[in-house]
């Protein structure tokens, strides 16, 4: 993601496990106002050093899609 304001943080990494015994969900939510930065974002997952998937998208201000943003309570959209 673009740098978070006043921190310079551009990359975050989390380690998690998937046991394969049933459905699961791993996601990201904007929990802090400082995380709401527009611009290019990429999510990827790796297993044993190999990329399993990578998805890139653009986070845009809600004003660009007012009808859609209204249903998302003003959250940033991608």
PDB file of C-alpha atoms in Angstrom:
ATOM      1  CA  UNK A   1       0.000   0.000   0.000  1.00  0.00           C
ATOM      2  CA  UNK A   2       1.057   3.596  -0.279  1.00  0.00           C
ATOM      3  CA  UNK A   3       2.851   4.939   2.807  1.00  0.00           C
ATOM      4  CA  UNK A   4       0.659   5.489   5.829  1.00  0.00           C
ATOM      5  CA  UNK A   5       0.655   9.170   6.785  1.00  0.00           C
ATOM      6  CA  UNK A   6       3.262  10.215   9.343  1.00  0.00           C
ATOM      7  CA  UNK A   7       4.701   6.691   9.615  1.00  0.00           C
ATOM      8  CA  UNK A   8       6.267   5.816   6.265  1.00  0.00           C
ATOM      9  CA  UNK A   9       4.953   2.239   6.635  1.00  0.00           C
ATOM     10  CA  UNK A  10       4.559   0.833   3.110  1.00  0.00           C
ATOM     11  CA  UNK A  11       4.567  -2.923   3.681  1.00  0.00           C
ATOM     12  CA  UNK A  12       2.864  -5.055   6.302  1.00  0.00           C
ATOM     13  CA  UNK A  13       3.219  -8.805   6.780  1.00  0.00           C
ATOM     14  CA  UNK A  14       1.233 -11.254   8.853  1.00  0.00           C
ATOM     15  CA  UNK A  15       1.891 -14.915   9.505  1.00  0.00           C
ATOM     16  CA  UNK A  16      -1.174 -17.098   9.762  1.00  0.00           C
ATOM     17  CA  UNK A  17      -2.065 -20.738   9.427  1.00  0.00           C
ATOM     18  CA  UNK A  18      -4.687 -22.527   7.393  1.00  0.00           C
ATOM     19  CA  UNK A  19      -5.410 -26.035   8.633  1.00  0.00           C
ATOM     20  CA  UNK A  20      -7.528 -27.261   5.723  1.00  0.00           C
ATOM     21  CA  UNK A  21     -10.152 -28.768   8.039  1.00  0.00           C
ATOM     22  CA  UNK A  22     -12.927 -26.463   6.867  1.00  0.00           C
ATOM     23  CA  UNK A  23     -13.748 -23.076   5.447  1.00  0.00           C
ATOM     24  CA  UNK A  24     -11.747 -20.103   6.608  1.00  0.00           C
ATOM     25  CA  UNK A  25     -11.347 -16.432   5.940  1.00  0.00           C
ATOM     26  CA  UNK A  26      -8.277 -14.252   6.098  1.00  0.00           C
ATOM     27  CA  UNK A  27      -8.823 -10.602   5.302  1.00  0.00           C
ATOM     28  CA  UNK A  28      -7.900  -7.014   5.917  1.00  0.00           C
ATOM     29  CA  UNK A  29     -10.091  -4.314   7.349  1.00  0.00           C
ATOM     30  CA  UNK A  30      -9.430  -0.609   7.689  1.00  0.00           C
ATOM     31  CA  UNK A  31      -9.375  -0.348  11.468  1.00  0.00           C
ATOM     32  CA  UNK A  32      -7.476   2.922  11.789  1.00  0.00           C
ATOM     33  CA  UNK A  33      -8.075   6.216  10.005  1.00  0.00           C
ATOM     34  CA  UNK A  34      -4.383   6.244   9.051  1.00  0.00           C
ATOM     35  CA  UNK A  35      -4.906   3.048   7.000  1.00  0.00           C
ATOM     36  CA  UNK A  36      -7.361   4.760   4.651  1.00  0.00           C
ATOM     37  CA  UNK A  37      -4.845   5.702   1.986  1.00  0.00           C
ATOM     38  CA  UNK A  38      -5.734   5.855  -1.671  1.00  0.00           C
ATOM     39  CA  UNK A  39      -3.518   4.424  -4.349  1.00  0.00           C
ATOM     40  CA  UNK A  40      -2.177   1.044  -5.449  1.00  0.00           C
ATOM     41  CA  UNK A  41      -2.454  -1.874  -3.022  1.00  0.00           C
ATOM     42  CA  UNK A  42      -1.330  -5.483  -3.438  1.00  0.00           C
ATOM     43  CA  UNK A  43      -2.259  -8.530  -1.394  1.00  0.00           C
ATOM     44  CA  UNK A  44      -0.328 -11.740  -1.773  1.00  0.00           C
ATOM     45  CA  UNK A  45       0.038 -15.055  -0.007  1.00  0.00           C
ATOM     46  CA  UNK A  46       2.982 -17.362   0.003  1.00  0.00           C
ATOM     47  CA  UNK A  47       3.538 -20.918   1.123  1.00  0.00           C
ATOM     48  CA  UNK A  48       7.006 -22.320   1.737  1.00  0.00           C
ATOM     49  CA  UNK A  49       8.567 -19.369  -0.085  1.00  0.00           C
ATOM     50  CA  UNK A  50       6.369 -19.552  -3.199  1.00  0.00           C
ATOM     51  CA  UNK A  51       3.687 -17.012  -4.115  1.00  0.00           C
ATOM     52  CA  UNK A  52       0.262 -18.696  -4.034  1.00  0.00           C
ATOM     53  CA  UNK A  53      -1.635 -15.651  -5.248  1.00  0.00           C
ATOM     54  CA  UNK A  54      -1.166 -11.929  -5.791  1.00  0.00           C
ATOM     55  CA  UNK A  55      -3.908  -9.389  -6.415  1.00  0.00           C
ATOM     56  CA  UNK A  56      -3.349  -5.706  -7.074  1.00  0.00           C
ATOM     57  CA  UNK A  57      -6.031  -3.039  -6.981  1.00  0.00           C
ATOM     58  CA  UNK A  58      -6.519   0.705  -6.577  1.00  0.00           C
ATOM     59  CA  UNK A  59      -8.141   2.175  -3.467  1.00  0.00           C
ATOM     60  CA  UNK A  60     -10.044   5.280  -4.493  1.00  0.00           C
ATOM     61  CA  UNK A  61     -11.855   8.035  -2.565  1.00  0.00           C
ATOM     62  CA  UNK A  62     -15.579   7.373  -2.020  1.00  0.00           C
ATOM     63  CA  UNK A  63     -16.432  10.557  -3.949  1.00  0.00           C
ATOM     64  CA  UNK A  64     -15.500   8.771  -7.192  1.00  0.00           C
ATOM     65  CA  UNK A  65     -18.342   6.270  -6.678  1.00  0.00           C
ATOM     66  CA  UNK A  66     -20.932   8.042  -4.508  1.00  0.00           C
ATOM     67  CA  UNK A  67     -23.753   5.537  -5.088  1.00  0.00           C
ATOM     68  CA  UNK A  68     -21.552   2.588  -4.190  1.00  0.00           C
ATOM     69  CA  UNK A  69     -19.894   4.400  -1.293  1.00  0.00           C
ATOM     70  CA  UNK A  70     -23.298   5.119   0.249  1.00  0.00           C
ATOM     71  CA  UNK A  71     -23.834   1.372   0.705  1.00  0.00           C
ATOM     72  CA  UNK A  72     -20.409   1.003   2.319  1.00  0.00           C
ATOM     73  CA  UNK A  73     -20.942   3.641   4.998  1.00  0.00           C
ATOM     74  CA  UNK A  74     -18.271   5.842   3.413  1.00  0.00           C
ATOM     75  CA  UNK A  75     -15.469   3.261   3.446  1.00  0.00           C
ATOM     76  CA  UNK A  76     -12.731   3.555   0.831  1.00  0.00           C
ATOM     77  CA  UNK A  77     -13.374   1.377  -2.177  1.00  0.00           C
ATOM     78  CA  UNK A  78     -11.202  -0.620  -4.524  1.00  0.00           C
TER      79      UNK A  78
END
